[in-house]
Each structure stands twice: as structure tokens, then as C-alpha cells.
Amino acid sequence: MSSEDMLYAKGSKIWVPHPEQVWETATVQRDYHKGDITIQIVKESGTSVDVSIKPDGSNLPPLRNPAILIGQNDLTAMSYLHEPGVLHNLKVRFCERQIIYTYCGIILVAINPYADLPLYGPSIIRAYRGRSMGELEPHIFALAEEAYTKLEREKCDLSIIVSGESGAGKTVSAKYAMRYFAAVGGSESETQVERKVLASSPIMEAFGNAKTTRNDNSSRFGKFTKLLFKNNMSVMNLTGATMHTYLLEKSRVVFQAPGERNYHIFYQLCDAREMHPEMILDHQDKFEYLKMGHSPDIDRVSDKELFKETIQAMNVLGFSTLQITDILNILAGILHLGNIKFVPQSKKGSDDDPDGCDIFHNDLHLHVTADMLKINADDLRQWLKMRKIESVNEHVLIPNSVAAAQTAKDALAKHIYAKLFQYIVQVINKSLNIGSRKQNSFIGVLDIYGFETFEVNSFEQFCINYANEKLQQQFNQHVFKLEQEEYLKEGITWTMIDFYDNQPCIDLIESKLGVLDLLDEECRMPKGSDESWAGKLIEKCNKYPHFEKPRFGTTSFYIKHFSDTVEYDVYGFLEKNRDTVSKELVNVIRQSDMSLCKQLMEMEEVDTLSADAAKVTTLGGRVVISASRQQLTADNRRRIAPSKQNRRSVGSQFRESLSSLISTLHATTPHYVRCIKPNDDKIAFKWEASKIVQQLRACGVLETVRISAAGFPSRWSYHDFYMRYQLLCHRSLVNKNDLKQSCHNIVTKWILDGDKYRFGNTQIFFRAGQVAYMEQVRANLRKKYITIIQSVVRRFIHRRRFQRLQRTALGIQRYARGYLARQKAQQMREEHAAVVISKYARGWLCRRRYLRLRHTICGIQQYARGMLARRRFQAAMDHYRAVQIQRFIRGYLARRAYQKKRRAIIICQSAVRRFLARRQFKRLKAEAKTISHIQKMYKGLENKIISMQQKIDELNRENGSLKSKTSEISVLKMKLEVKKALEMEVRNLKSTVAEKDHNLAALNKQLEIERDEKMQLLEEKDHSEEDWVQQKQVWRVENIELRKQIDQMIEMAKNAEANANSRHERSFSEAETNEINDAYQRAIKEKEIIENENYLLKEELSRHQKPNGARDNNNQHSRSVSNASSQNEDDVGYVSAKNTLELRRHQGGDNANQISPETFTTIETTSTPKSGQTSLILKLRSILEEEKKKNMQLNNQLERLLKRNNQTEDSIRVSELEVENEKLRSDYDLLRSSIHHGSEMNELEAQYQALQEELRRRRDECIQLKAVLQQQSQSLKSINNTGVSLRGVDLKNLNDNELVEAFQAQKLVNRQLESELSALTEENNAHLADLTRQIDELRHEKQQLQELLQSGVEQIDENNIEALRQSERYLRYELQRSLLQYSQLQEEMNLMTRKFDALRQGNDKLMAKLKEHGISQDTNSKESDKTAVANVSKQKIQNYQGVMKFRSEDLDKILQRLVGGMTPRLAIGLLPGFPAYIIFMCIRYTDLINADDDVRDLLSKFVMQIKKIHRNPNVIEMRSLWLVNSITLLNLLKQYGDVEEYVKFNTEKQNQQQLKNFNLYEYRRVILDIIISLYQVLVKQIQTLLEQYIVPAILDNDEIQRNRQVQGMRGRTASMDSTSSPEHGKVAAWKLLINHLEQFYKQFQHFGLDRCYSEQIFHQLLYFICAVALNCLMLRGDICMWETGMIIRYNLGYIEDWVRSKKMSNDVLAPLAPLNQVSQLLQSRKSEQDVQSICDLCTSLNTAQVLKVMKSYKLDDYEGEITNVFLEKLTKKLNERGMIKNDEFTMDQKFIHPFKVVFKYSDVKLEDIELPKHLGLEDLLTKI
């Protein structure tokens, strides 16, 4: 079976012609066999047709490409390269997938969608940046990126040729290409250039574009824009641009066809007429030049807004306001010029003269035109009506007819507009070309009109089609050249490809006696006409095969262009070619008062492209010729201007411009964009096949396809071919280690003709149709295998169904038999149960009858017995009741008899008692009548009555007085209220009178104030200045006095200290002897000879006191030496000599420095005979000399401390006074300014009072400062007195016992010093040994690195040069770091050595002193030594405050070592955030001393250091380190601030460490900004590192295919190859990505970054991973398939597992939701029933993203087709969601989520932080 038989088998798809759709799909009904003369087909409409074919099969219908090749990005990648295949592929991409860009070899085919598509945003630009052409979807940005990359790589010139017919979108494509170059070629310092390049488009569109019947924004001129680039550090930066224009359609200014418009700028100017009323403009329908097309408006376009945009663009490009005004005036003048009316001139008394015309004198438009152009209206009227004809000796004036005047007016308008357009282009070029004149590389963008053919074609269409012929020739040559280079690169044999050459057509136009030559000749003829020129064309050009004469008439001719045959109407050719304008009218314009009009008329006709070709440079509208030629001035150019006969025609100029353009394009590397117009109705995505085919033929796309089809158009890489067609070969013929051989075996097995393919170096080349044949073979083989699989599956299914039926039948039988057996058993059980039931039923009936009878009988008996019992009970009850009644009656009678007897007895008793009582009463009555009894009774009663009477009288008197007072109070109240009311009235009257008086006085004064207000203000100003000068002088005097006093105090202190230095020596030695005397005094307390020697001591004392009487007067209240020594008994240990002496100095400040006479008495008692005093004095002197040295050291330390404290406090006070004086001065200046501005006097007085109070307060502070200084001077004087008093002690009387005790005490001190010295020596020796060991290790490491480097240099080859350079940079970095550490260690070692030497010298001095005193080290026993050392080694526990003390001058060194010298390796071994804690402890020190300047300097310099790290390129570790430290410092400032929200978790100690004096809120804001900046820079840097791994890890990492691959198989895409390396070949891409994430995670952990911040960073990184992968997927339609969804899901699973393994929150994985949903969308079913499930699935994807995936989805061979109905339903359902409408299908890769900084409590104790020695901060910071 031949290949034709297989390809044209039954069911094959073919193409047949169609009258409307051009081509139609049909299906072969029966198999075709070679030699058949007919083939039976069925069209899409269902009609069956027999197509006649030749027996040899040469005219077989074209085959349809297989499904896998439909919708390809590149048309040349299709197997069948023919017209219907190209048309169908474009239709599928444009209509079904709504993709407007398609490659056709080197051509980018762009179809105008007539709709706004989200394809040109910044995210799309970033997606295509750095991507090779073909890696992503076709796009104008991909072509621009290819050109820009070639420019960067080869530094050559390039060009982009954009062509197409009017309305195809050429201007938009060119604009977006320039936008891309401006975006990727710009830099921070050149944003102005980018703005200017982009701003040139609105200006050129306004002045050079117009509405036509085919396009609303058609370019009516040719434009070649050169974007200039300059190499800057291997990056090509956009530095400027130049623009070349040609063949402006000037006729449009004065004429427009129906449905068209004039240039946009005229309509914009009319729409914005309110902004320029001086131009007297009206609606565009009122002007003749604007209403010819009857289409003044454009849908959805606002001319007014475009006018604002145009003016704004002109401002950007450097047009001055005067220039813009002049340009608008000229445009308005052109409009008014068109409205000038001509009327035929009439003679008096006769008819109109047809040869003359006139203009009304009151013609408004004539005068407005003259005013706008600033010319003479009469001159303009004259030369519009007349014309001058030059003869040999004279000039003749001839009147113009109306038609001739109209023509002259139109010619003037066209000439002015053409000159204005040329001027605007020159100004734009001058503004764009702002760089140096040095030659730069450029990318040229050619926006040229495509092939045009109308019903009436004139001179413009002829020039346009001529230009397209030249460009098509250049294009064919370039395509052929690329094909040839491709074959040579792959090393395959090839034959010459025959392609269409349109040189004969070009010769017809531009050769000698060609169309243009004959046209120029006819223009030079005096009476040349269009008809005569047409006759010459027919006569001379009829020999050319591309020329045809018309069938009828001689007013037209035909030219066979490469795309179509065009008929040209000769009318107007000569006039347009001459392009003449009246010289007189030009001179009128030249004499204008407007400088711009003069400049326009002086401009020379220079075509920029011709100038370019002649090596001239266009700068600012001038032609600068090379140095070998003499430049001509404007006057000379006017004098030698070409005559009318020698003037170049438009055709010749255009031919030269076109030649120069072609030369420029040949000198560059061209890229082609072919714009296609899909329909004439401008309806979005409407497809008109006939129109598109015509354009494809015209623009060279089909020619490119034909050239490709003539060679080997189908090209497959060996890997892709093997992966696609490996099933066509038996596995015995497959060599997995040699893919080329495997592919060779596959091809040779199925394609027998060797001419149908070629094996290249990296690709397999196939002839047209061979890939389709291989697809057919593959499909047949797959069908065969699928049939076998289906048969096996069907057998399996049927067998499984039979087995299931068999099991079912057996089961049914089994259950049936069981059911019958159970039924029989049930019957037997029921019969037996019936017998048993009947038995029990009979027994139950008998029992029930018996029981019923028994129950009846028992009931009768029961009722009978009850009746008898009740009767007996009733009788018994009656008997009982009778007995009870009788009992009660008998009791009642007995009680009644008893009561009666009782009453009788009581009556008798009462009568007897009454009788006795009466008798007693009579006796008492007689006795009461006696006097004695009465007196006795009333004696006490009279006294009581008298006292009560007196009290009653007193109460009555008080009551009366109170009543009188009460009445008086009420009267007084009334009087008081009356007086108050009167007083209020008086006050009101007084206030009213005072207010009126005040108003009257104010009114009187107001007149005076208004007269001399200025004079008073000046006088007040002078007075205030004088007062201020006086006050300032007073303050200056006070400051001077204060400074003098301070200097005197300081001088006194210095003198006192200088005088006291010698005295301190004895005073401290005397203090030592006081302890010795104390011990000696306790030993001789019991001696009885004190009284005997007391007299001698007094005499000796009087003898010593005589010369020192003045000194003894100050020592009246001293305490004894014993008392002084007892104060120190609590000090159980010896810390240092400094501590002991300081303690004694403080104790002796008031009383210890004074020695009483008793002390001398005590000392005298210890004296010995005079013979031993001399030796004792010598010994004591030697001791004193030793002690002097120690005292000198202590005095020096004391002096430094005193000076530091005094100077610090004094300087602080003085600085505060100076600050306050400056503040007062500023306040006073403010008051003066308020006086100058006329503020009120009340405010002045209030501020003056506040100033006086502040001054008094400051004076008090000065007084206090003086008091402090006085106290210091008194303390110094006391020190002097102490020295004087101690010096008066006579030490020569001390005996030898006291000396021994002094030696013992000194020995303890020496032992302690020796022990400390030995400890320090051992520590220094150990540290020195460690440093030496480290130095040796570093030296050894350095030697190893040198050996490694030397071995690497010896083993170098050409393949690993880059790796060696990287290793060299790394080794240099490690070497520098090692040297830095070595220098630091060397400095530490030198410092420790100096300390060790100093300690050794001190030890030697102490040993010499001991030997000098004759005391050896071994005098005491070991136990005493241990006890002494134990006692002496006790020290007080130090209580640190969490403060680091530093000096202001050391601040730069501290920050340099702490910030600049902090490396990640050092930071890992420290506390997380250690530098932040140190900085905060320094801040606490500034807060402690209230040093505002220091804290400001500290934080400012710290912020500058961090910003330096932020700006400079640093490694990620450094940015992570300082992100952690910045966050820690911010938390510390909050935790130790004054905000209750942050301090509530603090401990009591931390609350004590709060900042007291500073509120660092502003610095917290600054640090927060730094944190956010560090976060953003860190994230961007990490994203840059991860970007190259994302696409290979997410989209291209097919782990299943990876497991199948072996060595020698390359990656799937170029993106994988870009990251290929020996390491990448072994490790999966997703592992590389996760390894980088793991590395960053560990870094964050090492530096102590809190989890909440690391989760935010990884949340952002996962968003970036999702955005990059999703954008790449959206722009790669070739991978939108089911398999990709599985790959994405598989690879994302690893990332999710890694995130979960780190126990991060689920919110970190939220950004991956869109990518997960895309993977599920690719694997979901895509039918109409699944619309709702897809909508529920894609909750994180917008409508544009879902539709982009659906339209780009690549169907498998056996997947169902995605219908338009499904897409419409899906779109409708997606739009019903509540999501924000977004037309962008890409994600913003540059978006960074906001960084949330939260407060974290720190439990680190500041007082526990220690400074490590290796930081070198011990000499700069002190922990206090």
C-alpha cells in the first residue's frame, strides 16, 4: 500500500474549494487507489460529490492536518503546508481560542481582534523577559524580546517591519513593540527617555493618523523609528530615538472620501475650542476641510480627551508653550483658509467673467486666517485671486478662475500642513536624541502601510504598493537565507529552492522608461497631462509582462503585483507628483510676523531616510552634511534653490527614500510582523475567510509557507520524536543510549523514500506531509493495539459477566431449595403447633368456666357474711354509745355541784377580807392627818419643785431671746437680699458704663492708631530690639561671669589637687598607720604608766602645736584612730587598694581626717628611748616611699574620676544653660515676629511674663550650680586640711612591734596581688596558646587552599572555565575572611601580651619590695597562706544594671564592629538578636545620663548602617541577620517603653529598666520602615534565586517520564536545559527547589527569626512560585493538557509535604490554591454537564484564567472536543459568581504581601548579657 492509498483511505479529512468560505472540509467516502480518476467525498453540508482527479494523482485534494497539529503556534510546524491548512489553523486559534498571534517561521502574524485584550500589561512584559522565542505563546513581546536579546548578545542593529493593510493594527503593534523596548531597556536614570519615546505616539497619531473606511486610526504616512541603545555594563539601555517619516498623504487635508475623516488633530482642536476662544473655532461640520467625509465622530473616542493627551505629550517632548500656541494657530488658520469663499468676478454692466474670481472684503475667515498666521490679509486675497507668470523679460499677472483659486488655496493648505508635520517630526527627534552623538546600536520599528487596492486607486496607492513590492523582495531573500543557514547548521544536503522573485515588477516601476521615469518626464513637459502620460505608458511599458493596458479607454492601466492585479486611474497623477504651490503665496506666508511660519517656509525638503542613506544626520530639523562637503546656510539655500524645472518630484523622492530604507533593512537583522484585518465591519472576532486569504497572499505569509514547504518544513528534535513515535518500532531496535540511532530505525522502517527526510545534528527534517503520514501510521498502529486491548477487555468483561451470571444462578437455586425446605419445615412446625394450641385451648376453656362458677359462689358467700357481720357491729356500736352518754351525763352533774359549793366558799372569804380592809383603812386615814407625817412627805418634793421652776425660767428667757433673734434674722435676710439686688444692679451699671467708656475710648484711639500705626510698630520694633540687645547683653555678661566662676572653681580645684598631691601621700600612709596604732593600743591598754608619761606627752604636744596653731583650729571634732579603724572591721576581704582607699576617703570626709590631741597622747605613749628613734624613722621612711608610689597611682585615678565627674556635670549644666538661652532667644525672636505681624498686646504680655518666669527659674538654677561648685571647692579644701592634719603627726615614735604588724598587713596585700597575677598569667598563657593554635590551623588551611587552587589551575580545561572562576571568587572571599579573622586574633593576642607584660612588671616590683624589706615568700606556713588567700579572695557580688557605657567619640567604631563587622558566621554563635540587645543597652545608658544628642546619634548612625546593608548588594544571610536584629530592637523599644500594652508582661526588674527620659516613638516608626524594606529586598532577592527553578520543578518535572529516561535523554524544554548542569542531571528539579527552601528555612532558624515572620516569608515565596508557574502555563498552550495537571499535582505534593513537615500553619499553603485548581481543572471532565462542578472547583481562579486554560487545552487523540456551547455556558456561569471582574489571566509576580510586625515579649535579662571577646568591644563598651 502506497502512502497516498493510506492517506486517502476511507474516513480521511480533505479540503475542497468553497465559493464563500474559500475552503471547506470534506470526508473521503471510499478508499482511494492509485490510478483512480474520481474520488468520492462528503462535504460538511452532507452532500456527496465525486471529484475528478488525474490518473497520476497530481491534483488530489489537499489533506487536512491531524488533530495534534491543529492550532499550532507556528504555521510551518504543520505537516501539510498549504493554504487551507494555514487558514484553518489561524481560524481555530483566532475564533475558538481567541489567540491573535501566530508564528509563521520568522513572521509574527497578528490578527486584529477589534477588542481590548489583557495581553500587554506589566506582568506579561515580565513573563516574556528572558524567554526565548517559541518557548511561550506567540506575542509581539516575544518578537521584541528576541530582537532585544540579539542586540544584547551581538551588539548589532535590528529592525522590526510591521506591515498590513489599513485597519489591520500596524500602529498598535508598533506601539506595543516600542513600549516593550522602553520597559526592558530603561534604567532608573533614563526614565525620561522612556517617557518621551512613549509620548511620541500620541503626537504622531494626532498629526499623521486619520479615520478611513477600513480603520478608525489609520496611519497616513510611513514611519521608521530608531530606538537607540547604549551598552552600559553589558546591559543595553535605551538612550534615545530618532524618527524617519515619508510620503505623508497631504491630499487628505483638503479632501476626504465618504465615511472618512481628516487628520485627528483638527477634530481634537474643534472639540476643545472652549479652551482656545481666540481661534474663533466652531463645530467640525462648519469647516469645509472637515465635513467632506460626513463622519465627524469615532465611536467610543473622545477627541477632547485625546487633545489633552496630545498637548501633555508635547509638553513631555519639550515643546514650549509658544511653540504649541503657534502650532495650534497654524492649524486653526488652515481650517479657516478652507472656508474662504470665491465668487466669480463680474464687470459693470456685463455678465460674469468666467476667467476671474473675487473674495468678499468682509470675509471673516480670510481675516481670521490672516490673524492666525500673522500675515497681510490683502496680500493673501491678492495672490489667491491672481497668479504670476514669468516670461523672459517681464512678469505677467493673470486672474485665477474660481477653480484655479480653489486649487491654489488647497495647495497652500497642503504645503503648510506638510511643512508643519516635518517641523514636528524634527522637534520630536531633537527631544528624543538627547544622548551623545556617538554611534549607538539601534532597533528600528517600521510602521508601513500594507498592500492597498480600492475601487479607484490613485498616486498614493501606487506608491504604497511599490513600497510593498520592494519590501516583499527583501523579505523573500531574507527567508530564503534563513532556510539556507538552518540547513547548513544542521549539516544536511539540500537543493536550491525556487521562490517567487518580483524583480520584474520592480523594474517596471523604477527602471529607465519605467512608470516613475515616464511620470517625471511628463511632469517636466509644459503641457503635460494625465492622458498623454497614460498613452506613453501603454506605448513604452507594454513590453513588460507585469503591465496590462485597459480593455476600454486610456485613462487607467494595470500592474500585476505579487499579491494582486491593481487598476490605477491616471487622474491626478501629474498634479500629485509635481506637488506645486504658488511662490507668491509662499512668500506671503514667509513674510509672516510669526517666527514659526517663517521657519516652516525656510525648511528644505529633506527626506530623513534619504539623508540617512547619504550619511547625513538629522538634528533638530537641519541637514548636517559630513565634513568633506561644505555646509550651506539658509540664505545660500534660498539663492540656489532648485528651479521649477529642476525640482525633484514626489515620485523620485519616494524612490530614493525607499532605496535608503531597503539599504537600512539589509544592514540590520529584520523581524517581521504581518497584521491581518479579519473583517470590514470591525466586529470582534468575526472571521471573513475570503478577505483573510487575500491578505495572507499579499503580506507574504503563504509565500513563506511555500518556501518552507519546498524544503523540509517539519522538524522534530530526536527526543521529542522518540517520545512521540517510539511505539512504531520494536524494542529490539531501540537503543536508549543513542536516541539518534533509535529515531533512524523508526524512520527508515516506515518511510522508504530517503528524499522525504534528513537527519541533522540535533533535529530530523521531513518533507511536507511526512509527519501526517507518521501520524496516520501511529494512529493506525494505536488503533490496532487499541482493538486488541479492547478485544481482551471485552472478553474479560463478558467472561466476568458470565461468571457473575453463573454465580447468580447457582445462588438463586441454592436459595430456592433452602426456601422450599424451610417452607416444608415451617408447615410441619405449624401442624404440631396447632395440636398443642388446641389442647391448651380446651384446657383453658374448662378452667375458665370452673373459675367463673367458683368466683360467683364465693362472691355470694362473701356478701352474706359481710351483711351478718355489719349487723353485729351495729348492735355493738349502739351499746357503746349508750354507755358513753351515760358517763358524760353523770360527770356533768358532779362538776356542777362542785362549782356551786366553791362559789359559796369564795363569797364568804371575800366578805371577811373586805371587813378587815375597811378597818385598816380607817386607821391609816386617821394617822395621815397628822403634821409630822405631812412634812416628812413633802420635804424633798419642795426642793425639786424649786429647781424645776428655776429651769423653767431660764428656758423661758432663752426662748424669748431666740424668738427675737429669729425675727431679726428674717428681717436681716430680707435686707440682705435687697442689698444684693442693689449691688448687682450697681455692678451691671458700672460694667455697662465701663464697657461704653472702653468702647468710646477704643473708637477714639482707633483713629489715632490708624494714622500712625506703622510708625508705632517701627518704634516698638526698635524698642524691642533695644530691649532684646540689652537683655542679650545681660545674659551674655551673666554667662561670662558664670564661665569665669566655673573656670575659677576648676582652677581652684586643680590648684587644690596639685597642692594636695604631696599631702595625700602622707594622709593615706597615716591612715595605714592608724590601723597599726589601733592594734598596738589594744595591746598596751592595761599599762599603768599612762598617767606618768601623760605630762611629757602634753609638753611635747604643746611644743609641736606652737608653729601649727592655725592648722589645729580645724581639728576640734576628730575621731580617734581606733574609732576610724573600727569602721572597717566589717570589711572581711581585700578587693583592691583602690576600693579600700576609696572607702577610707569617704569615711574620712568629715571626721576621719581630723586627729585629736588624745591621738597624739596615745602615740607618745608608744615612744622608746631616743637612741632607737633614728633607726625606726629610717625604716618608716622606706615604707612611706613604697606607699607613696601606690598612693600616686590611686591619686591619679582619683583625679581622673573627679575631673571626669566635675567636668561632666559642669559641662552638662553649662550646655543646659546654653540650650535654654537659645530657647529663650528663639522665643523672643518669635515675639518680635508676632509684633512685626501685628499680634495683640495680650499675647505679647503673656509671653513676656512666661519669659520672665523662665528667666527667674534659670537664675535659680545658676545659683544652685554655684552652690554645687562651692561645695566641691569646700570638699577640696577639706582634703587639703586632711593632708595638713595628717602631716602634723610625728611618726618617729613608732616602735619595732608596729613595723612588724605593718609588714604582716603588707604581706597579705602582696600575696593577694601575686595570686591575682598568677591567675591572670595562667589565663593569658592559655588564651595565647589557643590563639597560637588557631593561627597554626589557619595557616594550615591557607596552605591547603593554595594547594587546591594550584591543583585546580593545573587541571583546567576549556569546559570548566566558568566553574573555576566561581571557585576562584569563593576562595578569594574565604581568604579575605580568614585574613580578617587572623588580624582580629593578632590584635587580641597583642593586647593580651601587653597586659601580661604589665602584670609581670608589677609582680617584679612587688618581689623587689619584699626582698628590700628582708622578708621572703616562705616566712609563713601553708595554712596561714591558705587562710589569708581565702580571706582576701572574698569579693562582693556585682549587681549589673543592663547598661552599656560608651563614649560619644567611640560610637562610629562601636557600630562598625557591631554592624559592619558582624558576619553571619559570627552571629550564629551569639544570642539571637545580640547586636540589637547591645544597641538597646547603649540606648539605656544615654537615657540614664539624659544625653539626647547621644541617643540621636546612636540611632541615626545605626539606621544609616542598616540602610547601607539594605542598599548594597549583600548575601541573603546578611539581610536575614539584620532583619532579625531590627525586629528585636523594635520589640525592645516597645517592651521597655512607656506603652502599657507592651509592658504588662514585664518582670519587676524589667519595669525598673524602663526608659525614663526618652520617647522613641519616631525612631520606632523609622525602624519599622527599615524592617519592611529589608523584608521586601530579602524576598525579592530570594525570588530572583528561585525563579530559575520554579518552571522546571512545577511544570517540566515529569517524574514518571523521568524514571523511564536514561542517560543521554535531554530535558523537555529549553527552560530545563537552562538549568542543566552535572548536579541538575542527577537531582530532580523539585528537589532542587525544596533544597533551596530548606536552606532558607535553616538560615532563618539559625538567626532566630520568629516563626510568624518566617511563615510570612514562605507565604510570599509560595505565592511567587504559584505566580511564575501559573503565568508560564497560561502562556504555553502546548502544555495545557491532562498530563500536565497530573505533573503539577505530583510536584506540588512534595512542596506541601515539606511545608507540613516544618509544622507551618495551613495559611502558608493558601497561595498554592490557584495552581492546585488549575491542575484539577486540566484533569476534570469538560462537557456541558460539568459546568457547575468546574465553577465549584475554580474558586481561586478568575473567569479569564479559566477560559484561557479551556481555550488553550490540548486534546488527546480520544478526548471529546470542547464545544463553543460549553464555553458559552461556562462563561455565563463564571460571570455569575461574586468575584471581582478581572480580565487579566496572569498573576502579578511583583506583588508582595504586606509584612505584619507583631510584638513579641523577650524574657532575656539585660543584666546577664556579656560581651564576647572576639568582637573587640571590651575597650569601647563597659558593662555597669
Coordinates of C-alpha atoms in Angstrom, one line a residue, residues 342 500 519 568 768 853 1189 1336 1357 1805 1811:
F342 CA -14.5 82.6 -4.0
Y500 CA 8.9 34.0 -6.3
L519 CA 5.8 60.3 -15.0
Y568 CA -4.7 52.6 -11.4
A768 CA 5.6 18.2 3.7
L853 CA -68.6 -20.6 88.8
K1189 CA 54.1 55.1 94.7
D1336 CA 48.5 27.4 63.0
D1357 CA 40.4 22.9 30.6
K1805 CA 17.7 39.6 81.1
L1811 CA 30.4 40.9 75.6

